[in-house]
Coordinates of C-alpha atoms in Angstrom, one line a residue:
M1 CA -49.3 -117.3 -18.5
S2 CA -52.4 -115.6 -20.0
K3 CA -52.7 -111.9 -20.8
T4 CA -55.2 -111.4 -18.0
T5 CA -53.0 -113.0 -15.5
L6 CA -50.0 -110.9 -16.5
S7 CA -52.2 -107.7 -16.5
S8 CA -53.4 -108.5 -13.0
Y9 CA -49.9 -109.2 -11.8
L10 CA -48.6 -105.9 -13.2
R11 CA -51.4 -103.9 -11.6
E12 CA -50.9 -105.7 -8.3
H13 CA -47.2 -105.1 -8.2
S14 CA -46.5 -102.0 -10.2
D15 CA -46.4 -99.7 -7.1
G16 CA -45.3 -102.0 -4.3
G17 CA -42.7 -103.7 -6.5
Q18 CA -40.9 -100.6 -7.3
K19 CA -40.6 -99.8 -3.6
K20 CA -39.4 -103.2 -2.7
K21 CA -36.0 -103.1 -1.0
D22 CA -34.7 -106.4 -2.5
S23 CA -35.3 -107.5 -6.0
G24 CA -35.5 -111.1 -7.3
P25 CA -34.6 -113.8 -7.4
Y26 CA -34.9 -113.7 -11.2
L27 CA -33.1 -115.0 -14.3
T28 CA -32.8 -113.7 -17.8
I29 CA -31.8 -115.9 -20.8
S30 CA -30.4 -114.3 -23.9
R31 CA -29.7 -116.6 -26.8
Q32 CA -28.5 -116.7 -30.3
H33 CA -31.1 -118.1 -32.8
G34 CA -30.8 -121.8 -33.0
C35 CA -29.9 -122.2 -29.3
D36 CA -32.0 -123.3 -26.4
G37 CA -33.8 -120.3 -24.9
L38 CA -37.4 -120.9 -24.1
E39 CA -36.6 -124.6 -23.7
L40 CA -34.0 -123.9 -21.1
G41 CA -36.3 -121.5 -19.3
Q42 CA -39.0 -124.2 -19.1
V43 CA -36.5 -126.8 -17.8
L44 CA -35.3 -124.3 -15.1
A45 CA -38.9 -123.4 -14.1
E46 CA -39.7 -127.1 -13.7
K47 CA -36.6 -127.8 -11.6
L48 CA -37.0 -124.7 -9.5
N49 CA -40.7 -125.3 -8.8
Q50 CA -39.9 -128.9 -7.7
R51 CA -38.1 -127.1 -4.8
D52 CA -40.7 -124.4 -4.2
E53 CA -43.8 -125.4 -2.4
M54 CA -45.6 -122.3 -3.7
Q55 CA -44.7 -123.0 -7.4
R56 CA -43.7 -119.4 -7.9
W57 CA -41.3 -119.7 -10.8
K58 CA -42.8 -118.6 -14.2
V59 CA -41.3 -118.2 -17.7
Y60 CA -42.0 -114.9 -19.5
F61 CA -41.5 -115.0 -23.3
K62 CA -44.2 -113.4 -25.5
E63 CA -46.3 -112.2 -22.6
F64 CA -45.0 -108.6 -22.5
I65 CA -45.8 -107.9 -26.1
Q66 CA -49.1 -109.7 -25.7
Q67 CA -50.0 -107.5 -22.8
L68 CA -49.1 -104.3 -24.6
S69 CA -51.2 -105.5 -27.5
A70 CA -54.1 -106.0 -25.2
D71 CA -53.6 -102.5 -23.7
T72 CA -53.2 -100.7 -27.0
G73 CA -55.4 -102.7 -29.3
V74 CA -52.5 -103.0 -31.8
P75 CA -51.8 -106.5 -33.1
E76 CA -48.8 -108.2 -31.6
E77 CA -47.0 -108.7 -34.9
L78 CA -47.1 -105.0 -35.6
L79 CA -45.8 -104.1 -32.1
E80 CA -43.0 -106.7 -32.5
R81 CA -41.9 -105.5 -35.9
E82 CA -41.8 -101.9 -34.7
R83 CA -39.9 -102.8 -31.5
V84 CA -37.0 -104.4 -33.4
S85 CA -37.1 -102.3 -36.5
K86 CA -34.5 -99.7 -37.6
P87 CA -35.4 -96.1 -36.7
G88 CA -38.2 -94.8 -38.9
M89 CA -38.5 -97.5 -41.5
F90 CA -41.6 -99.5 -40.5
K91 CA -43.6 -96.7 -39.0
D92 CA -43.0 -94.5 -42.0
F93 CA -44.2 -97.3 -44.2
L94 CA -47.5 -97.6 -42.2
R95 CA -48.0 -93.8 -42.4
G96 CA -47.5 -94.0 -46.1
L97 CA -50.4 -96.4 -46.3
N98 CA -52.5 -94.1 -44.2
K99 CA -52.8 -96.7 -41.5
N100 CA -53.5 -95.7 -37.9
P101 CA -50.2 -94.9 -36.1
I102 CA -48.8 -97.4 -33.6
P103 CA -46.6 -96.7 -30.6
D104 CA -43.1 -95.9 -31.7
R105 CA -40.2 -98.3 -31.0
V106 CA -39.0 -96.2 -28.0
E107 CA -42.4 -96.3 -26.3
I108 CA -42.8 -100.0 -27.0
R109 CA -39.3 -100.7 -25.6
K110 CA -40.0 -98.5 -22.6
Q111 CA -43.2 -100.2 -21.7
T112 CA -42.0 -103.8 -22.2
G113 CA -38.8 -102.9 -20.3
L114 CA -40.9 -101.6 -17.4
M115 CA -42.9 -104.8 -17.3
M116 CA -39.6 -106.8 -17.2
R117 CA -38.3 -104.7 -14.4
I118 CA -41.5 -105.2 -12.3
V119 CA -41.2 -109.0 -12.8
A120 CA -37.6 -109.0 -11.9
I121 CA -38.1 -106.8 -8.8
N122 CA -40.9 -109.0 -7.5
G123 CA -38.9 -112.2 -8.2
Y124 CA -39.4 -115.8 -9.4
G125 CA -39.4 -114.8 -13.1
I126 CA -37.4 -116.3 -15.9
I127 CA -37.3 -113.7 -18.8
I128 CA -36.5 -115.1 -22.2
G129 CA -34.8 -112.7 -24.7
Q130 CA -36.3 -109.3 -25.5
G131 CA -33.2 -107.5 -24.2
G132 CA -34.1 -108.6 -20.7
A133 CA -30.5 -108.7 -19.5
G134 CA -30.0 -105.0 -20.4
A135 CA -33.4 -104.0 -19.0
V136 CA -33.0 -105.6 -15.6
G137 CA -29.2 -106.2 -15.3
D138 CA -28.7 -103.4 -12.8
L139 CA -31.1 -105.1 -10.3
A140 CA -29.6 -107.3 -7.6
N141 CA -30.3 -111.0 -6.8
G142 CA -30.5 -112.2 -10.4
L143 CA -28.4 -114.0 -13.0
T144 CA -28.2 -113.0 -16.6
L145 CA -27.4 -115.9 -18.9
R146 CA -26.3 -115.9 -22.5
I147 CA -26.6 -119.1 -24.7
E148 CA -24.4 -119.2 -27.8
A149 CA -23.0 -121.8 -30.2
P150 CA -20.9 -122.0 -33.3
R151 CA -22.7 -120.6 -36.4
E152 CA -22.7 -123.9 -38.4
W153 CA -24.1 -125.8 -35.4
R154 CA -26.9 -123.3 -35.2
I155 CA -27.6 -123.3 -38.9
A156 CA -27.8 -127.1 -38.9
R157 CA -30.1 -127.1 -35.9
V158 CA -32.4 -124.5 -37.4
C159 CA -32.5 -126.5 -40.7
R160 CA -33.6 -129.6 -38.7
L161 CA -36.1 -128.0 -36.3
E162 CA -37.7 -125.5 -38.7
S163 CA -37.5 -127.5 -41.9
L164 CA -35.5 -124.9 -43.8
D165 CA -32.6 -125.1 -46.3
R166 CA -29.2 -123.9 -45.3
N167 CA -29.5 -120.5 -47.0
A168 CA -32.9 -119.7 -45.4
A169 CA -31.7 -120.8 -42.0
A170 CA -28.6 -118.6 -42.2
A171 CA -30.7 -115.7 -43.3
K172 CA -33.1 -116.1 -40.5
I173 CA -30.2 -116.3 -38.0
D174 CA -28.7 -113.1 -39.3
Q175 CA -32.0 -111.2 -39.2
Y176 CA -32.7 -112.3 -35.7
E177 CA -29.3 -111.3 -34.4
Q178 CA -29.6 -107.9 -36.0
E179 CA -33.0 -107.3 -34.3
Q180 CA -31.9 -108.6 -30.9
L181 CA -28.7 -106.4 -31.0
R182 CA -30.9 -103.3 -31.4
L183 CA -32.9 -104.3 -28.4
R184 CA -29.9 -105.1 -26.2
T185 CA -28.2 -101.8 -27.3
Y186 CA -31.3 -99.8 -26.4
Y187 CA -31.5 -101.2 -22.8
T188 CA -27.8 -101.3 -22.1
Q189 CA -27.5 -97.6 -22.9
Q190 CA -29.8 -97.0 -19.9
Y191 CA -28.4 -99.7 -17.6
K192 CA -24.8 -100.1 -18.6
R193 CA -23.0 -103.1 -17.3
K194 CA -19.8 -104.8 -18.3
P195 CA -19.6 -107.7 -18.9
E196 CA -23.1 -107.6 -20.4
F197 CA -23.9 -111.1 -19.0
H198 CA -23.0 -112.9 -15.8
W199 CA -22.6 -116.3 -17.5
V200 CA -22.2 -117.4 -21.2
F201 CA -22.7 -121.1 -22.2
D202 CA -21.8 -122.9 -25.4
N203 CA -25.0 -124.8 -26.3
S204 CA -23.1 -127.1 -28.6
I205 CA -21.2 -128.4 -25.5
F206 CA -23.7 -127.9 -22.7
T207 CA -27.3 -129.3 -23.0
K208 CA -30.2 -127.4 -21.6
E209 CA -30.4 -129.9 -18.7
L210 CA -26.8 -129.5 -17.8
I211 CA -27.0 -125.7 -18.0
A212 CA -30.1 -125.8 -15.8
D213 CA -28.3 -127.9 -13.2
L214 CA -25.2 -125.6 -13.2
V215 CA -27.4 -122.5 -12.9
I216 CA -29.4 -123.8 -10.0
K217 CA -26.1 -124.7 -8.2
A218 CA -24.9 -121.1 -8.8
M219 CA -28.2 -119.8 -7.5
E220 CA -27.7 -121.8 -4.3
E221 CA -24.2 -120.5 -3.8
K222 CA -25.3 -116.9 -4.3
N223 CA -28.1 -117.5 -1.8
M224 CA -30.8 -116.8 -4.4
I225 CA -32.5 -120.0 -3.4
E226 CA -32.1 -122.3 -0.5
K227 CA -29.7 -125.3 -0.8
T228 CA -31.3 -128.7 -0.8
A229 CA -30.6 -131.0 2.1
Q230 CA -27.5 -133.1 1.6
K231 CA -28.3 -136.8 1.3

C-alpha cells in the first residue's frame, strides 16, 4: 500500500472509525527476529482474499512510519530510530549536532498507535510488528499472534537469509528484541492485557502455511469470517 493510499484511508476513517460499534476483523503478528512475520502476513492476506470477493485484506508493515514521515517531512530512518530508542539518547545526539528536532518517541508511538487502532477498528488489516498487539489488543474481533522459535534456529536462519556470520546474526537478533520490547512495553502500559497474545506459535515446528491455515480456522470458529461451504 502506498503512502497516498494510507493517508486517504486514515482521513476517510479517522472519525467514523472511532465511532464504529464493532471493530475488526483484524490480525496482529508479533515475531522474534528470524521468524516469519511479514511473510506470514502475506500468506494470510492471500488466503483471506481468496475468500473475500471485495479483496479487503491488506498487510501493514512499514506504512505507518512511512505515512508519519510524509506528514512531518522527517526521514523514515530517523523516525524509526527515535521510536525504538532508549529515552533521551538519540534525540539528545541530534540536538548536540544542531540538527532540526524530530518528534520525540512518545509522540511517534502515539501517532503510529492511533493509525494502527484506526486500521483495526475498520477491519481487514494484518498489522506486522510495531507493538501492534499492545496498541490494539483491547479491541474486539481480532487475533493477536506471536511467532517465536529457539534462538539457535533463528540465528541459523538469519545467517542464511541475510548472509551474516553467527556473531553478527546473534547481535542483530538481540538488538531487535530490545527495541521491540520497548515498543510493546509502551503500548501494553496503556492497554494492559494478560496474556499479552492470543496465540503463540513455534516457527521451527509450524511453517507459515500451516500457521495461516490454523489461524483462518480459528477466525471461522470465532465468527470473524464466514466458514467456507463444506464439500
